[in-house]
Coordinates of C-alpha atoms and ligand atoms in Angstrom, one line a residue:
M7 CA 0.0 0.0 0.0
T8 CA 1.4 3.4 -0.9
R9 CA 1.7 6.2 1.6
T10 CA -0.9 8.3 -0.3
T11 CA -3.5 5.5 -0.1
T12 CA -2.9 5.0 3.6
S13 CA -3.3 8.6 4.5
L14 CA -6.4 8.8 2.2
R15 CA -7.9 5.9 4.0
R16 CA -7.1 7.4 7.4
R17 CA -8.7 10.7 6.3
T18 CA -11.8 8.9 5.1
L19 CA -12.0 7.0 8.4
L20 CA -11.6 10.2 10.4
G21 CA -14.3 11.8 8.2
A22 CA -16.7 8.9 8.9
A23 CA -16.0 9.1 12.6
A24 CA -16.7 12.8 12.6
A25 CA -19.9 12.3 10.7
L26 CA -20.9 9.5 13.1
G27 CA -20.1 11.7 16.1
A28 CA -22.1 14.5 14.7
S29 CA -25.2 12.4 14.1
A30 CA -24.7 10.5 17.4
L31 CA -25.1 13.7 19.4
P32 CA -28.6 14.6 18.5
A33 CA -29.6 10.9 19.0
I34 CA -28.4 11.2 22.6
A35 CA -30.2 14.5 23.1
Q36 CA -33.4 13.0 21.6
S37 CA -33.4 10.2 24.2
K38 CA -33.5 12.7 27.0
I39 CA -36.9 13.5 28.5
V40 CA -37.7 17.1 27.7
L41 CA -39.3 19.1 30.5
R42 CA -40.5 22.5 29.2
I43 CA -41.3 24.9 32.0
S44 CA -43.4 28.0 31.6
T45 CA -43.9 30.6 34.3
P46 CA -44.7 34.3 34.5
A47 CA -42.2 34.6 37.4
V48 CA -39.4 37.2 36.9
P49 CA -35.8 35.9 37.1
E50 CA -35.2 37.9 40.4
D51 CA -38.1 36.3 42.2
W52 CA -37.6 33.2 44.3
H53 CA -40.2 31.1 42.5
G54 CA -38.3 32.0 39.3
K55 CA -35.0 31.0 40.7
M56 CA -36.4 27.8 42.2
W57 CA -36.5 26.3 38.7
T58 CA -32.8 26.4 38.5
V59 CA -32.7 24.4 41.8
F60 CA -35.1 21.9 40.2
K61 CA -32.9 21.6 37.1
E62 CA -29.6 21.3 39.0
T63 CA -31.1 18.7 41.5
L64 CA -32.4 16.6 38.6
D65 CA -29.1 16.9 36.6
K66 CA -27.3 15.6 39.7
S67 CA -29.7 12.8 40.6
A68 CA -30.4 11.7 37.0
P69 CA -27.4 12.8 34.9
G70 CA -28.1 12.9 31.2
E71 CA -31.7 11.7 31.6
F72 CA -33.6 15.0 31.4
D73 CA -33.5 18.2 29.3
V74 CA -35.0 20.8 31.6
Q75 CA -35.9 24.0 29.7
I76 CA -36.8 27.0 31.9
N77 CA -38.9 29.8 30.4
L78 CA -39.5 32.7 32.7
N79 CA -41.4 36.0 32.3
G80 CA -44.4 34.2 30.6
S81 CA -42.1 34.0 27.5
L82 CA -43.4 30.6 26.4
F83 CA -47.0 30.7 27.5
K84 CA -49.1 33.5 28.8
Q85 CA -50.0 33.6 32.5
G86 CA -53.0 31.3 33.1
T87 CA -52.8 29.5 29.8
E88 CA -50.4 26.8 31.1
P89 CA -53.0 24.2 32.0
A90 CA -54.4 24.3 28.4
A91 CA -50.9 24.1 27.0
M92 CA -50.2 21.0 29.1
A93 CA -53.5 19.5 28.0
R94 CA -52.5 20.0 24.3
G95 CA -49.1 18.4 25.0
N96 CA -47.1 21.6 24.4
L97 CA -45.9 22.0 27.9
E98 CA -44.7 19.6 30.6
L99 CA -44.3 21.7 33.8
A100 CA -45.8 24.9 35.3
A101 CA -46.6 26.6 38.5
I102 CA -50.4 26.9 38.5
S103 CA -52.6 28.8 40.9
A104 CA -55.7 27.7 42.8
Q105 CA -57.6 30.1 40.5
D106 CA -56.4 28.1 37.5
I107 CA -57.6 24.9 39.2
A108 CA -61.0 26.4 40.2
K109 CA -61.8 27.0 36.5
I110 CA -61.9 23.3 35.9
L111 CA -62.8 22.1 39.4
P112 CA -65.1 24.8 40.8
E113 CA -65.3 23.1 44.2
Y114 CA -61.6 24.1 44.8
S115 CA -62.4 27.8 44.5
I116 CA -62.3 27.4 48.2
F117 CA -58.6 27.9 48.0
T118 CA -59.1 31.3 46.2
A119 CA -60.9 32.7 49.2
G120 CA -59.3 35.4 51.2
Y121 CA -58.5 34.9 54.9
L122 CA -58.8 31.1 54.9
I123 CA -55.2 29.7 54.8
R124 CA -53.5 31.3 57.8
D125 CA -49.8 31.2 57.0
P126 CA -47.1 29.2 55.2
D127 CA -47.1 26.5 57.9
H128 CA -50.8 26.0 57.7
Q129 CA -50.6 26.0 53.9
Q130 CA -48.0 23.2 53.9
K131 CA -50.0 21.1 56.4
V132 CA -53.3 21.5 54.5
F133 CA -51.8 20.5 51.2
N134 CA -49.4 17.8 52.4
G135 CA -52.2 16.1 54.3
P136 CA -55.5 14.4 53.4
I137 CA -57.1 17.5 52.0
G138 CA -54.3 18.1 49.6
A139 CA -54.3 14.4 48.6
E140 CA -58.0 14.5 47.8
M141 CA -57.5 17.7 45.7
Y142 CA -54.5 16.4 43.9
K143 CA -56.3 13.2 42.9
A144 CA -59.2 15.2 41.5
V145 CA -56.8 17.5 39.6
S146 CA -55.0 14.5 38.1
E147 CA -58.4 13.0 37.0
K148 CA -59.9 16.2 35.6
M149 CA -56.9 18.2 34.5
D150 CA -54.5 15.4 33.6
V151 CA -51.6 16.8 35.7
Q152 CA -49.8 15.7 38.7
I153 CA -49.3 18.2 41.5
L154 CA -45.9 17.7 42.9
G155 CA -46.3 20.2 45.8
I156 CA -47.2 23.7 46.7
G157 CA -44.8 26.6 47.0
Y158 CA -45.5 29.6 49.2
L159 CA -46.0 32.7 47.1
G160 CA -46.6 35.0 50.1
S161 CA -49.3 37.0 51.8
R162 CA -50.9 39.3 49.3
Q163 CA -50.9 43.0 50.1
V164 CA -52.5 46.0 48.4
N165 CA -49.9 48.2 46.7
L166 CA -51.1 51.7 45.5
R167 CA -49.8 54.2 43.0
E168 CA -50.9 57.2 45.2
A169 CA -51.0 57.0 49.0
R170 CA -54.5 57.2 50.6
N171 CA -56.0 56.6 54.0
V172 CA -57.1 52.9 53.8
R173 CA -58.7 51.6 57.0
T174 CA -61.5 49.4 55.7
P175 CA -62.7 48.0 52.4
A176 CA -64.9 51.1 51.9
D177 CA -61.7 53.1 51.6
L178 CA -60.8 51.2 48.4
K179 CA -64.0 52.2 46.7
G180 CA -63.4 53.2 43.1
V181 CA -59.7 52.2 43.2
K182 CA -58.8 50.4 39.9
L183 CA -57.0 47.5 41.4
R184 CA -55.2 45.2 39.0
M185 CA -55.9 41.5 39.3
P186 CA -54.8 38.6 37.2
G187 CA -57.2 38.0 34.3
S188 CA -59.8 35.5 35.5
K189 CA -63.1 35.8 37.3
E190 CA -61.9 34.0 40.4
W191 CA -59.2 36.7 40.8
L192 CA -61.5 39.6 40.0
F193 CA -63.9 38.4 42.7
L194 CA -61.1 38.8 45.3
G195 CA -60.5 42.4 44.2
E196 CA -64.2 43.1 44.4
A197 CA -64.4 41.5 47.9
L198 CA -61.7 43.9 49.0
G199 CA -63.9 46.8 48.1
A200 CA -62.0 47.9 45.0
T201 CA -62.8 48.0 41.2
P202 CA -60.9 45.0 39.9
T203 CA -59.1 45.5 36.5
P204 CA -57.7 42.4 34.7
L205 CA -54.1 42.6 33.5
A206 CA -51.4 40.0 33.0
F207 CA -48.5 40.2 35.5
G208 CA -46.0 41.3 32.8
E209 CA -48.0 44.4 32.1
V210 CA -48.5 45.6 35.7
Y211 CA -45.3 47.7 35.9
L212 CA -46.2 49.8 32.9
G213 CA -49.9 50.0 34.1
L214 CA -48.7 51.5 37.4
K215 CA -46.3 53.8 35.7
T216 CA -48.8 55.2 33.2
G217 CA -51.7 55.2 35.6
T218 CA -54.0 52.9 33.7
I219 CA -54.4 51.2 37.1
D220 CA -54.4 52.7 40.6
G221 CA -52.8 49.7 42.3
Q222 CA -52.1 46.0 42.3
D223 CA -52.0 43.2 44.9
N224 CA -49.1 40.8 45.4
P225 CA -46.9 39.4 48.1
L226 CA -44.0 41.6 49.2
P227 CA -41.2 39.5 47.6
S228 CA -42.9 39.9 44.2
V229 CA -43.4 43.7 44.7
R230 CA -39.6 43.8 45.2
A231 CA -38.6 41.4 42.4
A232 CA -40.9 43.0 39.8
K233 CA -39.8 46.4 41.0
F234 CA -43.4 47.6 41.5
Y235 CA -42.1 49.7 44.4
E236 CA -40.4 52.0 41.8
V237 CA -43.8 53.1 40.5
T238 CA -46.0 53.0 43.6
K239 CA -46.2 55.1 46.8
Q240 CA -48.0 52.9 49.3
I241 CA -48.3 49.4 50.6
V242 CA -51.4 48.6 52.7
L243 CA -50.8 45.5 54.8
T244 CA -54.2 43.8 54.3
S245 CA -52.6 40.3 54.2
H246 CA -55.8 39.1 52.4
L247 CA -54.6 35.9 50.8
T248 CA -51.9 33.4 51.9
D249 CA -51.1 32.6 48.3
G250 CA -49.4 29.5 46.9
I251 CA -48.4 28.0 43.5
F252 CA -48.8 24.4 42.7
I253 CA -46.0 22.7 40.8
A254 CA -47.9 20.7 38.1
L255 CA -46.5 18.1 35.7
S256 CA -48.5 16.8 32.8
N257 CA -49.7 13.2 33.2
K258 CA -48.5 12.4 29.7
S259 CA -44.9 13.2 30.7
F260 CA -45.2 11.7 34.2
N261 CA -46.6 8.4 32.9
A262 CA -43.8 8.0 30.4
M263 CA -41.2 8.0 33.2
S264 CA -39.7 5.0 35.0
F265 CA -40.5 4.6 38.7
A266 CA -37.1 5.9 39.6
Q267 CA -37.4 8.9 37.3
K268 CA -40.8 9.8 38.8
R269 CA -39.2 9.8 42.3
K270 CA -36.3 11.9 41.2
V271 CA -38.5 14.5 39.5
S272 CA -40.7 14.6 42.6
D273 CA -37.6 15.1 44.8
A274 CA -36.3 17.8 42.6
A275 CA -39.7 19.6 42.9
K276 CA -39.5 19.3 46.7
A277 CA -36.0 20.8 46.7
A278 CA -37.2 23.7 44.5
I279 CA -40.1 24.3 46.9
A280 CA -37.9 24.2 50.0
F281 CA -35.5 26.7 48.4
N282 CA -38.4 29.0 47.4
N283 CA -40.2 28.8 50.8
E284 CA -37.1 29.3 52.9
N285 CA -35.9 32.4 51.0
R286 CA -39.4 33.8 50.5
I287 CA -40.4 33.6 54.1
K288 CA -37.1 35.1 55.3
E289 CA -37.3 37.9 52.8
E290 CA -41.0 38.7 53.3
A291 CA -40.2 39.4 57.0
Q292 CA -37.5 42.0 56.0
L293 CA -39.2 43.8 53.2
V294 CA -41.3 46.4 55.1
D295 CA -38.0 48.1 56.1
F296 CA -36.8 47.9 52.6
F297 CA -39.9 49.6 51.1
K298 CA -39.8 52.3 53.8
K299 CA -36.2 53.0 52.9
E300 CA -37.3 53.3 49.3
G301 CA -39.7 56.0 50.4
L302 CA -43.0 54.1 50.3
Q303 CA -45.6 54.6 53.0
V304 CA -46.4 51.2 54.6
S305 CA -49.7 51.3 56.5
T306 CA -51.6 48.8 58.6
P307 CA -55.4 49.0 58.0
D308 CA -58.2 47.5 60.2
V309 CA -57.4 44.0 59.1
E310 CA -60.4 42.6 61.1
S311 CA -62.7 44.8 59.0
F312 CA -61.1 43.4 55.8
R313 CA -61.3 39.9 57.1
K314 CA -65.0 40.1 58.0
T315 CA -66.0 41.8 54.7
V316 CA -64.0 39.4 52.5
Q317 CA -65.0 36.2 54.4
A318 CA -68.7 37.3 54.1
A319 CA -68.3 38.0 50.4
Y320 CA -67.1 34.5 49.8
Q321 CA -69.5 32.7 52.1
N322 CA -72.4 34.4 50.3
S323 CA -71.0 33.9 46.9
E324 CA -71.9 31.4 44.1
Y325 CA -68.5 29.8 44.7
A326 CA -69.3 28.7 48.3
K327 CA -72.4 26.8 47.0
V328 CA -70.2 24.2 45.4
W329 CA -67.5 23.9 48.1
P330 CA -67.4 20.3 49.5
K331 CA -69.5 20.1 52.7
G332 CA -67.4 20.6 55.8
L333 CA -64.2 21.5 54.0
V334 CA -63.9 25.0 55.5
D335 CA -64.1 23.5 59.0
R336 CA -61.6 20.8 58.1
I337 CA -59.2 23.4 56.7
N338 CA -59.6 25.5 59.8
A339 CA -59.0 22.5 62.0
V340 CA -55.6 21.7 60.5
K341 CA -53.1 22.8 63.1
Ligands
LIG410 C1 -50.1 37.8 39.8 O1 -50.3 37.9 38.6 O2 -50.5 38.7 40.6 C2 -49.5 36.6 40.4 O3 -49.1 36.8 41.7 C3 -50.5 35.4 40.4 C4 -49.9 34.1 40.8 O4 -50.8 33.0 40.7 C5 -48.6 33.8 39.9 O5 -49.1 33.6 38.6 C6 -47.7 35.0 39.9 O6 -48.4 36.2 39.6 C7 -46.6 34.9 38.9 O7 -45.8 33.8 39.1 C8 -45.6 36.1 38.9 O8 -45.0 36.3 40.2

């Protein structure tokens, strides 16, 4: 064999190896389970950052098995449209609200009611116990998603563009209070005494800046992360809803996993929730000082008056008519 033939053959072999390598890579990538995540959370918020914890935990426990794709700022699907996207098979994971669930399972509008869940500890106990198990089973049957746990979003507070004297719900009369765009959310704004105005989370900053809305309600960590404090003058500590987000995984994706993969995904979700809850609870306790330093007025209204008005609004509503019998008492009894 001549030298030229040998080197030609070597080059051909190298070329074939390179071609093989190139086509082998996508084949490996294809065999990974793709988990597309969509959330309106901003990157600076704990429930935005928690998805990185989810991804890192899973990459460590199941190296090379999952391709976790995080889409923040509602960039993949609009806020509130995630359950429909999961049903269509276009999305695997999302953080959904009780209001999203109530659209499909009206009896669970109970968890959209103000002044029911007391605090983060009560929230974890309710949803990690028999009440949560019943709800998660119904959600799996009717919405075709697995709830992997609930993350604490925080205690929702009223945040106003212009400061005003707010003692009772009557003092919010005529205030255009932005709420997320579904009737379950709008009802809460109405129960608070305001004029609820639907708007997606991503449009709130501009709405406050330009004055198309007079205020918005969110937990303090989100007011900080989304920088709403830059375009508002007051926070009224109504603490009207101990809010949470449910980590939901489509059944299609869940059922395609091995037993070990299901466990690892569930553990990664638990790690993400623990990260979110720990940081959020800690930060929530420190933020009043931060907002005061930023020049905002932070006022405490007559919370009992808000509680009575909001609870009565829910008890007398169409929503309460379909709440499972005795569930309010069972929730209250969880200690
Ligand atoms: C909001 O739009 O006010 C809300 O707080 C509602 C929650 O259910 C959740 O969607 C949250 O926004 C987003 O995750 C952005 O923080």
